[in-house]
Short mmCIF file of C-alpha atoms in Angstrom, two decimals:
data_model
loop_
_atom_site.label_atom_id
_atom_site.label_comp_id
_atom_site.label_asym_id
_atom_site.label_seq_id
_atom_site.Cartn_x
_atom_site.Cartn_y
_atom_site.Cartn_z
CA UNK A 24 34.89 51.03 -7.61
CA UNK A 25 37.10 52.55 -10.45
CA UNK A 26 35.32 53.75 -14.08
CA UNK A 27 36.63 52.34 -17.00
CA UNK A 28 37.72 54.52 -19.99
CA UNK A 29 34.37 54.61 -21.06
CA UNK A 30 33.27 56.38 -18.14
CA UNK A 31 30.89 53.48 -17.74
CA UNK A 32 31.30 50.77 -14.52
CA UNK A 33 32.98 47.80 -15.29
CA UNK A 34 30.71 44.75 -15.67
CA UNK A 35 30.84 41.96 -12.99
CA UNK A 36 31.61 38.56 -14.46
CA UNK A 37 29.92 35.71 -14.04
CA UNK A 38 32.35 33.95 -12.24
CA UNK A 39 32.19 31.38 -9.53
CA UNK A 40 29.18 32.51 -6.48
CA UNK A 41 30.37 34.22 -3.47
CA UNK A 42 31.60 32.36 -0.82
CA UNK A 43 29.47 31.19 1.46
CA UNK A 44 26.36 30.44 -0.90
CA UNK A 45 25.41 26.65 -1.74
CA UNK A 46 25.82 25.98 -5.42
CA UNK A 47 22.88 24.62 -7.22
CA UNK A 48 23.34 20.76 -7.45
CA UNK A 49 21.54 18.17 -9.76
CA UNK A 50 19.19 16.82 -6.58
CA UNK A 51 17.93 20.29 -5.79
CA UNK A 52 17.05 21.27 -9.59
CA UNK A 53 15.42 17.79 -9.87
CA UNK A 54 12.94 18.54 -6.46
CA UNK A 55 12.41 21.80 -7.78
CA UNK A 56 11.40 20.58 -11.40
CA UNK A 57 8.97 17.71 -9.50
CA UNK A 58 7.52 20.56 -7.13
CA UNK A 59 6.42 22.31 -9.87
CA UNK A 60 5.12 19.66 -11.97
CA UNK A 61 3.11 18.86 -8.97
CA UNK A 62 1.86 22.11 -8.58
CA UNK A 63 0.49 22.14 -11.93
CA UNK A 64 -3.44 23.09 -12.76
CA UNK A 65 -3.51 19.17 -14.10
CA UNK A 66 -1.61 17.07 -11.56
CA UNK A 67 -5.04 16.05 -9.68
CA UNK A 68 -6.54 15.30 -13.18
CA UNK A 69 -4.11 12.89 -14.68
CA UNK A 70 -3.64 11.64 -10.94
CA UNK A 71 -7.33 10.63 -10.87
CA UNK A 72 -7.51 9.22 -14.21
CA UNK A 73 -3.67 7.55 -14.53
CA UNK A 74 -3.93 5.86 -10.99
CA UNK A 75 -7.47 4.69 -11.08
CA UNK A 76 -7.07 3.29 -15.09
CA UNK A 77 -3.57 1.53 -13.48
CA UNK A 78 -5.06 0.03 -10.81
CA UNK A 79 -7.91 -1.35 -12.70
CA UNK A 80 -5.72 -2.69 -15.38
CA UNK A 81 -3.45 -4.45 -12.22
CA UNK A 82 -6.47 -5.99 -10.80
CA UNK A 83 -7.48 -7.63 -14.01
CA UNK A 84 -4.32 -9.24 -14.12
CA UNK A 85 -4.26 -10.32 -10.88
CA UNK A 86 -7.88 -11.59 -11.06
CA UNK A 87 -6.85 -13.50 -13.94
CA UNK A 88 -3.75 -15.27 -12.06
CA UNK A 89 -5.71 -15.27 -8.81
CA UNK A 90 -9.00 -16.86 -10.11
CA UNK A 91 -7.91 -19.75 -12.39
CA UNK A 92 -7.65 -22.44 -9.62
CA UNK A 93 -11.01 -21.56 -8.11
CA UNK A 94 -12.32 -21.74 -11.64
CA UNK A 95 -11.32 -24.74 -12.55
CA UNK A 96 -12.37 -26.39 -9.28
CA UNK A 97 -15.90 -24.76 -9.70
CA UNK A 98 -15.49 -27.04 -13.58
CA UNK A 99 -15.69 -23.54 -15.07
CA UNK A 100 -12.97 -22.13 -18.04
CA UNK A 101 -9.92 -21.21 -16.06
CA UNK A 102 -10.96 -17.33 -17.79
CA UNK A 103 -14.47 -17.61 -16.44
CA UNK A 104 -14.38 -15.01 -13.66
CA UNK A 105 -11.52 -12.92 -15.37
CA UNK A 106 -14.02 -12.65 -18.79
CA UNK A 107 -16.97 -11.36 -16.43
CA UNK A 108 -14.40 -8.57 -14.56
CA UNK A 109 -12.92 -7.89 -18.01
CA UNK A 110 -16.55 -6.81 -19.16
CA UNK A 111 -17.28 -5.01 -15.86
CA UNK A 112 -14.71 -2.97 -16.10
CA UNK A 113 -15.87 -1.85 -20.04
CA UNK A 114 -19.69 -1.06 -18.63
CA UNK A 115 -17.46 0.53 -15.76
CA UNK A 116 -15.42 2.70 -18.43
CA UNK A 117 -18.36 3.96 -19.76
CA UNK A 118 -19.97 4.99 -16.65
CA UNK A 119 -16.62 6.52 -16.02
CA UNK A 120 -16.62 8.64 -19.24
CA UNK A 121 -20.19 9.19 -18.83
CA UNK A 122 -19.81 10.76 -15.34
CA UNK A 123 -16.51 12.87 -16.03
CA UNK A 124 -18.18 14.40 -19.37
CA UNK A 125 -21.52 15.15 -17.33
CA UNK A 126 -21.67 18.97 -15.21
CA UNK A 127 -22.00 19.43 -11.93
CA UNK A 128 -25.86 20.18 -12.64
CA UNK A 129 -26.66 16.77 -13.82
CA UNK A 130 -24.65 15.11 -11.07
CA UNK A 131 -27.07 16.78 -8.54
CA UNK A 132 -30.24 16.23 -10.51
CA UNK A 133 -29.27 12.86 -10.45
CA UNK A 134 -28.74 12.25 -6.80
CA UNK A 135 -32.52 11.90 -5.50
CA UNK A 136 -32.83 9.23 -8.48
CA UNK A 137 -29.99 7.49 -7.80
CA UNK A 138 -31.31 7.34 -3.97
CA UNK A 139 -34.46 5.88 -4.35
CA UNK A 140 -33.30 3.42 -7.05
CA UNK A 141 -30.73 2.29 -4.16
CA UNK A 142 -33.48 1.94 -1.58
CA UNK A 143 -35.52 0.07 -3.79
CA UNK A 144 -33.02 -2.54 -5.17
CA UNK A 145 -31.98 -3.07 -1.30
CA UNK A 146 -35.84 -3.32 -0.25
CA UNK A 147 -35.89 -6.10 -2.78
CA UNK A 148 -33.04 -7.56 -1.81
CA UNK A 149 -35.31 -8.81 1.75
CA UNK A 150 -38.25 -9.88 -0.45
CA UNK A 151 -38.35 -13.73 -0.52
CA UNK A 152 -37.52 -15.06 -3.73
CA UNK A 153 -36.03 -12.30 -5.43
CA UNK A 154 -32.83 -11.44 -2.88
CA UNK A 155 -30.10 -13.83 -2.96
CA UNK A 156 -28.05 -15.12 0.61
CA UNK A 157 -24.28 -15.49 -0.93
CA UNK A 158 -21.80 -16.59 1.89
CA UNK A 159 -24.09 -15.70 4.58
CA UNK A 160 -25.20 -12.48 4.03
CA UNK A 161 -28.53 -11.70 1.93
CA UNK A 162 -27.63 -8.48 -0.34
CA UNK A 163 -28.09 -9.80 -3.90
CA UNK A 164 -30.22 -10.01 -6.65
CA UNK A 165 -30.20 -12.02 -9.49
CA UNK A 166 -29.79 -10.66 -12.96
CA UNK A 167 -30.30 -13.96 -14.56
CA UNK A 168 -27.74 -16.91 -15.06
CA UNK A 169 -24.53 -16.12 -13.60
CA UNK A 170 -24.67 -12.46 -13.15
CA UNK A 171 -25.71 -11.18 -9.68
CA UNK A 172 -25.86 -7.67 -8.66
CA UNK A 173 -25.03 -6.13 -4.80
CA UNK A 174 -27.35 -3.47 -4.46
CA UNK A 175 -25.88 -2.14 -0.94
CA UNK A 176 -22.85 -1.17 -3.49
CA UNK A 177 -24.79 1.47 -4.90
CA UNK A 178 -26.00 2.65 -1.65
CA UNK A 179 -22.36 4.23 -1.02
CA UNK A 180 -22.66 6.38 -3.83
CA UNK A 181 -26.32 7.26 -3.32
CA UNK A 182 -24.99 8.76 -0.30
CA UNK A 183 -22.29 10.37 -1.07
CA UNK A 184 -24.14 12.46 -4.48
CA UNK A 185 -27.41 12.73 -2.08
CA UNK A 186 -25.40 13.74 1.07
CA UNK A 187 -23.37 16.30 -0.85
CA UNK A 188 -26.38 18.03 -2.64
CA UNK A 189 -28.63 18.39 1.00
CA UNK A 190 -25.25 20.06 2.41
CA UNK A 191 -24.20 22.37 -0.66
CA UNK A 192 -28.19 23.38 -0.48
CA UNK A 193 -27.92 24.10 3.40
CA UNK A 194 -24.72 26.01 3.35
CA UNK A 195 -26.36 27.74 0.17
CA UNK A 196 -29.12 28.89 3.06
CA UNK A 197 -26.74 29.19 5.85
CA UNK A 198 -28.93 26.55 7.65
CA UNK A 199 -25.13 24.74 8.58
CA UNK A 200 -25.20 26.64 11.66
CA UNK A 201 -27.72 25.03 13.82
CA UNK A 202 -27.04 21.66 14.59
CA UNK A 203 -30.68 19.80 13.94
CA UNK A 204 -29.99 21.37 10.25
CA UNK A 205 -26.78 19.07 10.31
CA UNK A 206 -27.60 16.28 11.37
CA UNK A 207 -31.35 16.20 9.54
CA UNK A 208 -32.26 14.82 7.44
CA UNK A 209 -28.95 13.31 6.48
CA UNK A 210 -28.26 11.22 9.78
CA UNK A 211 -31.69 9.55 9.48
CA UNK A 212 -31.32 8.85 6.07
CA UNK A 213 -28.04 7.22 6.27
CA UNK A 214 -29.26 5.14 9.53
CA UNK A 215 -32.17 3.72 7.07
CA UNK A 216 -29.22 2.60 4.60
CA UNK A 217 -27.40 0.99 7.51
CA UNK A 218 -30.34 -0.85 8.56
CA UNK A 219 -31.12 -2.24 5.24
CA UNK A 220 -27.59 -3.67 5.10
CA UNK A 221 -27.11 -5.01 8.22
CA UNK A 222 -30.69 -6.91 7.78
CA UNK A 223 -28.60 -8.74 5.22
CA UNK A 224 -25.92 -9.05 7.66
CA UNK A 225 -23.53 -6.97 5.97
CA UNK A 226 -21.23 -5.19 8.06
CA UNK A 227 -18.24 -4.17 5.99
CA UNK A 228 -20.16 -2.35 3.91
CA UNK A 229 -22.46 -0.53 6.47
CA UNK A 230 -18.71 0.40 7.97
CA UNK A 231 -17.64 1.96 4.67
CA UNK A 232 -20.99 3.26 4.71
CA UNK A 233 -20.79 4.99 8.47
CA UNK A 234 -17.18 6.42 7.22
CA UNK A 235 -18.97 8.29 4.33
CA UNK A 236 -21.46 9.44 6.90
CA UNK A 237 -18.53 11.16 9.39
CA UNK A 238 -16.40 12.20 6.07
CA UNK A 239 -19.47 14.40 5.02
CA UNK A 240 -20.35 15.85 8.39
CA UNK A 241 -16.33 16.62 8.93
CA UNK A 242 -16.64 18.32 5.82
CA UNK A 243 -19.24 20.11 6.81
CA UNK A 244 -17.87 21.58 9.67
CA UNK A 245 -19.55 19.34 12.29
CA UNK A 246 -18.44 20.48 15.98
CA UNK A 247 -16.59 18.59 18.28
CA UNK A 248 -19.69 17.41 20.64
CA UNK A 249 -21.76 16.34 17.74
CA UNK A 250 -19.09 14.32 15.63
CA UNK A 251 -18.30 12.35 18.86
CA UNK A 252 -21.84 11.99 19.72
CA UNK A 253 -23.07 10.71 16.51
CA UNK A 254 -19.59 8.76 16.66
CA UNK A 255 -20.41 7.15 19.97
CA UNK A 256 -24.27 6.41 19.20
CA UNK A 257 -22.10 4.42 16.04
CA UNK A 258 -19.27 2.52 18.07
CA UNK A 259 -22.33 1.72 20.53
CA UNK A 260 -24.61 -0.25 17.71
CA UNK A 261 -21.50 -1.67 15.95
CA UNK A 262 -20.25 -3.29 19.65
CA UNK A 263 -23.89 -4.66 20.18
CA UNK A 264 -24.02 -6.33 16.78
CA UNK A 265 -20.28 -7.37 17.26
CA UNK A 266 -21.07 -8.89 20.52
CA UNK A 267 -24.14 -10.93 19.76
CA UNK A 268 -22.96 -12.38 16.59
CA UNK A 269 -20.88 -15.47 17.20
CA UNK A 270 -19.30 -15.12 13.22
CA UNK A 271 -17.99 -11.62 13.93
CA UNK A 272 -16.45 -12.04 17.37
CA UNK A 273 -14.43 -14.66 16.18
CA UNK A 274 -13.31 -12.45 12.99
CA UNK A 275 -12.47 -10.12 15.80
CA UNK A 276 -10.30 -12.55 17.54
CA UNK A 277 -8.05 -13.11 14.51
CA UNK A 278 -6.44 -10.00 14.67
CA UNK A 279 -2.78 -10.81 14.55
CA UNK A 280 -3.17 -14.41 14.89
CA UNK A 281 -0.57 -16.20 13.32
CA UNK A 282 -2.21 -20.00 13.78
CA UNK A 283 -5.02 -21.23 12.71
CA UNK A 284 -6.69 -21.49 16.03
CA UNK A 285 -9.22 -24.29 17.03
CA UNK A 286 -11.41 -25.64 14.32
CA UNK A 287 -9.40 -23.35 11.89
CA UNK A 288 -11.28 -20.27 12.64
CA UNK A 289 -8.47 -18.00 11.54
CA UNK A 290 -7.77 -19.94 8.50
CA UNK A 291 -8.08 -17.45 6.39
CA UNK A 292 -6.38 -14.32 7.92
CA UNK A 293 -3.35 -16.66 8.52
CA UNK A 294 -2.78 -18.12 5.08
CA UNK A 295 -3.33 -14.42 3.99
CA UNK A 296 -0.17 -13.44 6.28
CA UNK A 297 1.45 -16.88 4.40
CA UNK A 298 0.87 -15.57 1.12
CA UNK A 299 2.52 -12.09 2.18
CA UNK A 300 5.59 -13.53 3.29
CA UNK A 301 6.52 -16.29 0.74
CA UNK A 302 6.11 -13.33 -1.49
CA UNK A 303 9.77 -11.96 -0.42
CA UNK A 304 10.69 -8.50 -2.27
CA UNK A 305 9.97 -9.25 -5.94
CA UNK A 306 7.81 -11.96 -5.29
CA UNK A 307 7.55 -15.63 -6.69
CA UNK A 308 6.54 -14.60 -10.36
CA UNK A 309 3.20 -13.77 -12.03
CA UNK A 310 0.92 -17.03 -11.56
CA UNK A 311 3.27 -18.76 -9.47
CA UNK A 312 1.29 -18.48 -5.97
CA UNK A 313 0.68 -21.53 -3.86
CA UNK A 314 -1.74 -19.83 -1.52
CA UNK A 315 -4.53 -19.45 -4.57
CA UNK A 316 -4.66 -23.42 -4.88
CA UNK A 317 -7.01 -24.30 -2.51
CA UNK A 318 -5.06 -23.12 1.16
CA UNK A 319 -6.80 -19.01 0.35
CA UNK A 320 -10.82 -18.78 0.11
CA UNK A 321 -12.17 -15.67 -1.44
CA UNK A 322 -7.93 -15.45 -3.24
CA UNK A 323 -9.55 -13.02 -6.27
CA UNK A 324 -11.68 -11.29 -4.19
CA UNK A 325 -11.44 -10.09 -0.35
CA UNK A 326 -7.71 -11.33 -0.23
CA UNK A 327 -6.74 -10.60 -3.93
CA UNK A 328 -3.84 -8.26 -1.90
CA UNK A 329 -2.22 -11.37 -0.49
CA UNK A 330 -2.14 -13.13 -3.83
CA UNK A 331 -0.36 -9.70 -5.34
CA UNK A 332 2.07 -9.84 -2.11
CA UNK A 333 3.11 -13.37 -3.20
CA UNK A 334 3.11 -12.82 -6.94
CA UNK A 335 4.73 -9.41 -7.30
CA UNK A 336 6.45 -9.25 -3.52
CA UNK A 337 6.96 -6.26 -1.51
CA UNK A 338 7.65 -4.28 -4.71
CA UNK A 339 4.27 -4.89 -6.26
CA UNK A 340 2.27 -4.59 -2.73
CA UNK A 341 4.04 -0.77 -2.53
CA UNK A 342 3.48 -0.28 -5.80
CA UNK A 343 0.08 -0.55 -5.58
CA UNK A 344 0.15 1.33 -2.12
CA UNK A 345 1.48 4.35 -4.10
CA UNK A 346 -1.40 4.11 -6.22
CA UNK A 347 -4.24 4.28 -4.16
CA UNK A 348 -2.11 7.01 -1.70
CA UNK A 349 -1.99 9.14 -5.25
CA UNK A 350 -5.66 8.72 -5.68
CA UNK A 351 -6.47 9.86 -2.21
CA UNK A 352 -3.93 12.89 -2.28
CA UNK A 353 -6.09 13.68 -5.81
CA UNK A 354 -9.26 13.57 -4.24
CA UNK A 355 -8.29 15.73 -1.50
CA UNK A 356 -6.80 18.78 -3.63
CA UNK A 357 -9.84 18.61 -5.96
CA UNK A 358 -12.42 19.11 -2.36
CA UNK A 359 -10.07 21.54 -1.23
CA UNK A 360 -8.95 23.64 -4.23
CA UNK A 361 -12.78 24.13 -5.58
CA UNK A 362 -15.61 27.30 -3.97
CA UNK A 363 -18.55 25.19 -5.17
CA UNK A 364 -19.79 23.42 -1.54
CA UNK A 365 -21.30 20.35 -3.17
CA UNK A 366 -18.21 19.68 -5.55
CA UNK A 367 -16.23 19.77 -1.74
CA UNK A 368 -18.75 17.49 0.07
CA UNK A 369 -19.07 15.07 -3.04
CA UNK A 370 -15.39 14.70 -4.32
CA UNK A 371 -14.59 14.29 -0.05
CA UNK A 372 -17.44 11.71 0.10
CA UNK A 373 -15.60 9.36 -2.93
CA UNK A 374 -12.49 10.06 -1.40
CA UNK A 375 -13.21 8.70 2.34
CA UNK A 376 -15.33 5.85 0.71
CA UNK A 377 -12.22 4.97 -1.61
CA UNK A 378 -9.81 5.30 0.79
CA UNK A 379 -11.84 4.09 4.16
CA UNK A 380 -12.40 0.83 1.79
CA UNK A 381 -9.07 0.27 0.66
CA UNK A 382 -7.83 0.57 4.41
CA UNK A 383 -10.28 -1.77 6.01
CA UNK A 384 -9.36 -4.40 3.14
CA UNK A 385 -5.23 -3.85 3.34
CA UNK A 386 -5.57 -4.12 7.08
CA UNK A 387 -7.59 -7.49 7.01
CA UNK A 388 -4.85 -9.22 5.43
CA UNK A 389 -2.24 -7.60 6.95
CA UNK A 390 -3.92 -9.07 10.08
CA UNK A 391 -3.82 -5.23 11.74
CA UNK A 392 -8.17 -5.40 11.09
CA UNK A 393 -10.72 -7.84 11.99
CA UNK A 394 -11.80 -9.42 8.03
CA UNK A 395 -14.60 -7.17 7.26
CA UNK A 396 -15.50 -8.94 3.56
CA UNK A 397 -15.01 -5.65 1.68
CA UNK A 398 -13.57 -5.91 -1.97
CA UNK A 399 -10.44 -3.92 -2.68
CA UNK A 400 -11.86 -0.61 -4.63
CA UNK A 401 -11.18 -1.57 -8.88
CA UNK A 402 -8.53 -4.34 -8.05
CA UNK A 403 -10.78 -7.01 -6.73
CA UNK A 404 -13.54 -9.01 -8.65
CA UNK A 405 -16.87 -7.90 -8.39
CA UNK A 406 -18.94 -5.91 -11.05
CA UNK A 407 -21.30 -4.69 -8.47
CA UNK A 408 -18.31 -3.19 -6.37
CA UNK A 409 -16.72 -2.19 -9.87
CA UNK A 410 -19.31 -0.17 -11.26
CA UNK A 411 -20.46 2.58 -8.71
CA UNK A 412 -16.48 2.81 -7.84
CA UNK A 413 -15.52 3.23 -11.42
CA UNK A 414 -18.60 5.82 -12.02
CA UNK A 415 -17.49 8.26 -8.63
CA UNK A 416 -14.16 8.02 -9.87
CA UNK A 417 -15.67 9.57 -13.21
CA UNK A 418 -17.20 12.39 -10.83
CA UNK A 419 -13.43 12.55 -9.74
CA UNK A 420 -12.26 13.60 -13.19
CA UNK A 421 -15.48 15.69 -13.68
CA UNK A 422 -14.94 18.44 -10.95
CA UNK A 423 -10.41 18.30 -11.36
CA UNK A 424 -11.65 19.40 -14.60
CA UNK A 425 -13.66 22.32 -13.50
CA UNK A 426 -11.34 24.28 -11.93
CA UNK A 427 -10.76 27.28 -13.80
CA UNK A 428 -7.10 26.86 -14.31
CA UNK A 429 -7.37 23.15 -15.29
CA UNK A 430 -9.95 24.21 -18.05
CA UNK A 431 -7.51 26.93 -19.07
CA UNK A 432 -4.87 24.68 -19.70
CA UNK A 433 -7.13 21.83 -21.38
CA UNK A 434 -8.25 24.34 -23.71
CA UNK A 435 -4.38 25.11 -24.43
CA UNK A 436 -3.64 21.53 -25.34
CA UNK A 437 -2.71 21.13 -29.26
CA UNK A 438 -6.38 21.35 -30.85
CA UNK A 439 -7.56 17.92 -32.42
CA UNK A 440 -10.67 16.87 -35.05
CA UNK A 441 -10.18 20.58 -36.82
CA UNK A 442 -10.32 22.72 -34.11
CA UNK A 443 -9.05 26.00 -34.79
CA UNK A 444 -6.21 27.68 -32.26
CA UNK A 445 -8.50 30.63 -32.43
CA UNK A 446 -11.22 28.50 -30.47
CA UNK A 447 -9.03 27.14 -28.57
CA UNK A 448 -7.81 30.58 -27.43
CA UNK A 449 -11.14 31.86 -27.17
CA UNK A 450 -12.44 28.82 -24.89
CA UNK A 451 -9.49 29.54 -22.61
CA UNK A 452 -9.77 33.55 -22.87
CA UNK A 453 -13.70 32.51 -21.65
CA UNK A 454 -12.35 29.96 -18.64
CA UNK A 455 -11.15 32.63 -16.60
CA UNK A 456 -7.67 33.74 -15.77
CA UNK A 457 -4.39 31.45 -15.77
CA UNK A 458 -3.30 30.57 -12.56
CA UNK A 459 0.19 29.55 -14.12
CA UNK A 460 3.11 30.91 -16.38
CA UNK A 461 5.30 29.17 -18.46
CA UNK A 462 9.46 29.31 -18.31
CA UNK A 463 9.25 31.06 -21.77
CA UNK A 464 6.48 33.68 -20.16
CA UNK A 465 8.08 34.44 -17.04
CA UNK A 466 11.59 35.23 -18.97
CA UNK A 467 10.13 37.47 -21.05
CA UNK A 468 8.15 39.01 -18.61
CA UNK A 469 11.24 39.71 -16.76
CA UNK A 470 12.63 41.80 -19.05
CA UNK A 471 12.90 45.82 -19.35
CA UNK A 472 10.96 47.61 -21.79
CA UNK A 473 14.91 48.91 -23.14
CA UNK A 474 16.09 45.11 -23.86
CA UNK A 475 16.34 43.43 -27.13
#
């Protein structure tokens, strides 16, 4: 290459790129700019807390529209059922800022409480005169007038903040090794939760219960021969009650159906696959379903899906697919991301339980799963289904905010009530090193000691 007359090498130009290397085009910069968003210390946080608040909102709505006919046929205010949701979901908010405030500490101190209160209310629920038989099955109490409360609802989360503390404590020990320390006490204790469902003859929940169970032991580490044996000791119970109960073989047999049957036994998972498809792609318009007068039972709670499918369409069916995929992806990077055992085992438990839940009810009324009579997790009515979601979604939030490089960048946000930027830096100096850099940082990082 020739020297100039400076005695110094010419320059190169930034001209056009050598041939033969792509040019950088709008699509690529855009999927680089959402990878790393996405790969941000706070994409699981606002994940956890934008798609749960989002769905919660969209069920009220859709309780509201899906509940108004069954209302006023009941001779109740057409806002009866949408005013007790509405203040389920405040007590749930609560419980949800309550839980994602409290440390990991209190969580586990309050998982042997939270246990026995769950066996007791579900004790009580058998005790004549105090337990309450709603649409066959026995699992309620009564709070007084109108207000009824599920106890077997609270049992999910009793196991999952339970289950997660006895395995954190055994892998503390080591004791994860041998396979009796696996499997005990926790098995046992989660077959005495089954049982006191299915004496009330609930079997959805003692499925989303059984899911919990296998999500915990997978996290644990469970080998191959015991997750299938504990797996087919499961299948083997669920195929005897199944088999001798009349009600659930016939739920069984309405997989797919696309007639009513004889004596209308698949009513209900056919005018749920009605609903779907008079929906079209945007749907028939807020309010505007057919299926909710009268032709859907249970429309605003077990098949509040359908109603969205024929209110909103495909668009709002997907849209609310996205949301609960989001929350699931959440979940998963907070168990897998974190070193503490029981914030793994715990934010896995709420995750399978979420996600096990939302599956079994999706499937029902896509007619792909026998109808298990499982609410849709924070979309459907129910308080008692509401609450305990709404408060493990609050653990959720609680351990995506204890990573280190989430608190980091927390304590980086613009300071608020008088906080001083000196605090602020000194709360993020104390949270341990960033696991990030900024555009600005990396530029000048980049350069020599010699530039200006």
């Amino acid at each position: 290459m020739p020297a100039s007359r400076t005695g110094r090498p010419p320059a190169r130009r930034a001209g056009r790129p050598a041939a033969g290397v792509p040019r950088d085009n709008p699509v690529r910069r855009l999927y680089l700019r959402a990878r790393k968003a996405w790969d941000r210390p706070l994409t699981a946080y606002y994940l956890i807390l934008g798609g749960s608040l989002l769905i919660t909102v969209l069920g009220l709505v859709m309780v509201y529209s899906a509940s108004q006919i069954t209302a006023l046929q009941l001779s109740l205010p057409g806002s009866y059922f949408f005013r007790k949701q509405f203040l389920a979901a405040l007590i749930g908010g609560v419980l949800l800022f309550a839980a994602s405030r409290m440390p990991v500490k209190l969580h586990r101190a309050l998982a042997y409480p939270i246990l026995a209160g769950a066996v007791f209310m579900m004790v009580l629920v058998q005790v004549p005169g105090i337990g309450l038989s709603v649409n066959g099955n026995q699992n309620w109490i009564s709070l007084g007038g109108s207000f009824q409360i599920q106890p077997s609802e609270f049992g999910k989360l009793a196991l999952v903040l339970w289950g997660a503390d006895l395995l954190a404590r055994k892998q503390d020990k080591r004791l994860l090794t041998q396979w009796k320390h696996m499997l005990v006490p926790l098995v046992p204790a989660a077959f005495m939760l089954l049982g006191l469902i299915m004496l009330g003859g609930d079997m959805g929940t003692a499925i989303i219960l059984t899911a919990i169970l296998f999500g915990l032991l997978w996290l644990a580490g469970a080998p191959t021969r015991l997750f299938v044996g504990v797996l087919s000791v499961a299948l083997a119970i669920g195929f005897l009650l199944i088999k001798t109960s009349p009600n659930r073989m016939s739920r069984l047999a309405c997989i797919g159906a696309t007639e009513p049957g004889p004596h209308d036994t698949c009513w209900q998972a056919v005018h749920g696959i009605y609903a779907l498809a008079s929906g079209g792609l945007f749907g028939s318009g807020l309010g505007a379903s057919v299926e909710k007068w009268g032709q859907l039972p249970e429309a605003h709670t077990d098949f509040i899906f359908a109603i969205t499918g024929e209110e909103l369409g495909l668009a709002g069916t997907l849209s609310v697919l996205a949301l609960f995929a989001a929350l699931g992806y959440a979940g998963i990077r907070v168990a897998g991301r974190t070193e503490d055992p029981f914030v793994r085992y715990a934010a896995g438990g709420v995750t399978t339980w979420i996600t096990a839940q939302a599956v079994i009810n999706i499937g029902a009324v896509l007619g792909l799963l026998p109808i298990a009579g499982v609410p849709l997790p924070l979309f459907s009515y129910g308080g008692s289904a509401l609450l305990p979601t709404m408060f493990a979604i609050g653990l959720l939030i609680a351990f995506a905010r204890e990573d280190p490089a989430a608190r980091a960048a927390l304590a980086m946000r613009q300071p608020r009530f008088g906080r001083k930027r000196g605090a602020v830096r000194e709360s993020a100096r104390a949270a341990g090193p960033r696991r990030w850099n900024t555009m600005r940082r990396r530029a000048s990082a980049a350069r020599s000691s010699g530039e200006r």
